Coordinates of C-alpha atoms in Angstrom, one line a residue:
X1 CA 13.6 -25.1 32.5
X2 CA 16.4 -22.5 32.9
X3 CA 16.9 -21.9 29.1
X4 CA 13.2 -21.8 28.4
X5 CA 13.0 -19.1 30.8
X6 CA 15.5 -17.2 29.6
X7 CA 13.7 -17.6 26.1
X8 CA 10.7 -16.0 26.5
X9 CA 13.1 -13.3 28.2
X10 CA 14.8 -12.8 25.4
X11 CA 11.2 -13.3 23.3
X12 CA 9.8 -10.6 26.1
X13 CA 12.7 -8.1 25.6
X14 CA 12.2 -7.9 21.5
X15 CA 9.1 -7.8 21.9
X16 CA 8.7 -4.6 24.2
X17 CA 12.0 -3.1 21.8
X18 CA 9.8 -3.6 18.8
X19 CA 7.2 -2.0 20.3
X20 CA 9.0 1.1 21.5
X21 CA 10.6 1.4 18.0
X22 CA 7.2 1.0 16.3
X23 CA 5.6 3.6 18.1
X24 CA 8.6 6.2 17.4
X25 CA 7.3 5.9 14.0
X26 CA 5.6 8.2 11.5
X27 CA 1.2 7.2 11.1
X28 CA -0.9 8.7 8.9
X29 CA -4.6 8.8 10.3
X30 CA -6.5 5.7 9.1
X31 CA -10.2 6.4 8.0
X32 CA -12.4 5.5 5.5
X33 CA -12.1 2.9 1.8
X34 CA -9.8 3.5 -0.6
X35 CA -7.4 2.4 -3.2
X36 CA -3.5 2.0 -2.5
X37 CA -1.1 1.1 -5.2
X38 CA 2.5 1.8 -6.5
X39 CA 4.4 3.2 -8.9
X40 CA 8.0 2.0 -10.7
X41 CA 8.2 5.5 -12.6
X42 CA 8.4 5.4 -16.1
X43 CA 8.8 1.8 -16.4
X44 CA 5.0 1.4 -15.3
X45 CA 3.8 4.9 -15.9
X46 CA 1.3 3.6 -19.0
X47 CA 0.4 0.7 -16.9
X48 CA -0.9 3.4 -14.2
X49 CA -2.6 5.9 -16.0
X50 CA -4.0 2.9 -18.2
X51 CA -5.5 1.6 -15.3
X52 CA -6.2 4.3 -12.9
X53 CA -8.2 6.1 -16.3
X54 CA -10.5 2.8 -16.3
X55 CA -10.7 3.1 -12.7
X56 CA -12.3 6.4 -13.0
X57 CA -15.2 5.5 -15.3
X58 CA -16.6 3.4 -12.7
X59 CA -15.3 4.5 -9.4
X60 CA -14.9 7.3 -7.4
X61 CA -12.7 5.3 -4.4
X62 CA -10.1 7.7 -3.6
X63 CA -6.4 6.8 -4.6
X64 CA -2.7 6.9 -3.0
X65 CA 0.1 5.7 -5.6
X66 CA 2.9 5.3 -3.2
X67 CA 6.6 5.7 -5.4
X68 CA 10.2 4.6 -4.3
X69 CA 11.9 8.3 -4.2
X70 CA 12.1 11.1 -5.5
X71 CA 13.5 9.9 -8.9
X72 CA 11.2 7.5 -9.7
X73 CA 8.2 10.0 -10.5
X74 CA 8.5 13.5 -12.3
X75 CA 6.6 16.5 -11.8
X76 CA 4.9 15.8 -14.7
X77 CA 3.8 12.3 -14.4
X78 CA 2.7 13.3 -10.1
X79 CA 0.7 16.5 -11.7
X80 CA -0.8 14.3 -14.3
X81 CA -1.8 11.5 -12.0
X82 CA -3.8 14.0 -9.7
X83 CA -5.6 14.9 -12.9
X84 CA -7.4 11.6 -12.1
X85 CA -7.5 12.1 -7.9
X86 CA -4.6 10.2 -7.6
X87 CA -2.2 11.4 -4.1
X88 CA 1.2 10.3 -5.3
X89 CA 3.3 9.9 -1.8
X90 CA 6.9 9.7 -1.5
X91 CA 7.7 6.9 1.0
X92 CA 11.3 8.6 1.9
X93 CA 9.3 11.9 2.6
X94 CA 9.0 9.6 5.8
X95 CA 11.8 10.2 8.3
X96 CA 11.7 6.2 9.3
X97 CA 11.8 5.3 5.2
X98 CA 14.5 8.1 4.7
X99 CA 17.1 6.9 2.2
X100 CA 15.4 3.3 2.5
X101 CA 15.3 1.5 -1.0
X102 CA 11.5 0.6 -1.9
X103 CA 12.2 -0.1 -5.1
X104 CA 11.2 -3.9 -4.9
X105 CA 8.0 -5.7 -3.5
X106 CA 8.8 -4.3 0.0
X107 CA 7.0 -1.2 -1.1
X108 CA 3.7 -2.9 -1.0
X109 CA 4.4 -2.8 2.7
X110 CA 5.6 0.3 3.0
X111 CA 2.3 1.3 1.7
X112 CA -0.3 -0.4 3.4
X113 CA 1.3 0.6 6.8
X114 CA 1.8 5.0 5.5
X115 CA -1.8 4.6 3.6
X116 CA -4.2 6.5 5.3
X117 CA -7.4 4.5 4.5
X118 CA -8.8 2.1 7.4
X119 CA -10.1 0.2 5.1
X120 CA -7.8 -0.9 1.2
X121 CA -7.7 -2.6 -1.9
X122 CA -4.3 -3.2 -3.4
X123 CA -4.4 -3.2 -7.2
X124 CA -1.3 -3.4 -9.0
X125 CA -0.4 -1.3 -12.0
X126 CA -1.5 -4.0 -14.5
X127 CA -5.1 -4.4 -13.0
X128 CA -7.4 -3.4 -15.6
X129 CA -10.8 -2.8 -13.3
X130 CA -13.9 -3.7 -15.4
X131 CA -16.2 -3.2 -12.4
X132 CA -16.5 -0.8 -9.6
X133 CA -14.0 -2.0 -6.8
X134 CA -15.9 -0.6 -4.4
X135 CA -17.9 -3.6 -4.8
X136 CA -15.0 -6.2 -3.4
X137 CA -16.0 -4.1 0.0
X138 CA -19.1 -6.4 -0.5
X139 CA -17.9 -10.1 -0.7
X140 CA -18.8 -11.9 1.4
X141 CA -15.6 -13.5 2.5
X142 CA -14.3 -9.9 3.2
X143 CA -17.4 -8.9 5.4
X144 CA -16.6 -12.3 7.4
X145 CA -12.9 -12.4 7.6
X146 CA -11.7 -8.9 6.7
X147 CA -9.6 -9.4 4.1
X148 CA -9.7 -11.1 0.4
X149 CA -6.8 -12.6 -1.5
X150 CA -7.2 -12.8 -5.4
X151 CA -4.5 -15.8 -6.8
X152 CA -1.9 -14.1 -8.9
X153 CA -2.3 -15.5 -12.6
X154 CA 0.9 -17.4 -12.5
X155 CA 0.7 -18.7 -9.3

């Protein structure tokens, strides 16, 4: 009985650390829809604008690209990107993500948690979006449960 007492201490203890160190952290105010994605600079850059172009001819969501550092995106390519509405966000312009490396699939949630929207839809850079995604604010499954998963084609 002793060690499972001293268990959930231990449990208790992380628990409240993680809380203080969470709320030390950097939030963006959530509201409203939009779209959150990333960006792995020039590698992806046709990807992006290829998609975020469709995007546009059907929906008027707004969009944050989030992007690794401050290599990974140029002037050019950020400027270009807000042609379409696109906010292109620096995750080490954070001080918590300073000098963190997002270059990997952590960034996806580095994202959701610095997005500002209340409510999101992730889309990769190689979505091409044929509809209005607005509309996956609609499914059913989403208005029940909150969320919606599309399976990855190679899962």
């Amino acid at each position: 009985m002793g060690q499972l007492n001293s268990d959930v201490n231990v449990a208790h203890t992380m628990r409240d650390a993680c809380k203080h160190e969470a709320s030390r952290l950097e939030r963006r105010p959530y509201s409203g829809r939009g779209i959150i994605t990333a960006s792995e600079g020039s590698k992806r850059m046709l990807q992006t604008l290829t998609s975020v172009s469709i995007l546009r001819k059907s929906c008027d969501l707004p969009v944050e690209l989030f992007y690794a550092d401050a290599d990974e995106l140029t002037p050019d390519q950020i400027r270009t990107l807000s042609g379409f509405g696109v906010e292109c966000i620096n995750v080490q312009s954070f001080l918590a993500f300073e000098g963190y490396n997002a270059r990997n699939f952590s960034i996806k949630a580095v994202a959701l948690y610095l997005s500002s929207f209340e409510e999101v839809i992730w889309m990769d850079a190689d979505i091409i979006p044929l509809k209005n995604m607005e509309d996956l604010f609609d499914i059913p499954s989403y208005k029940r449960d909150g969320q919606f998963f599309f399976e990855d084609i190679f899962s």
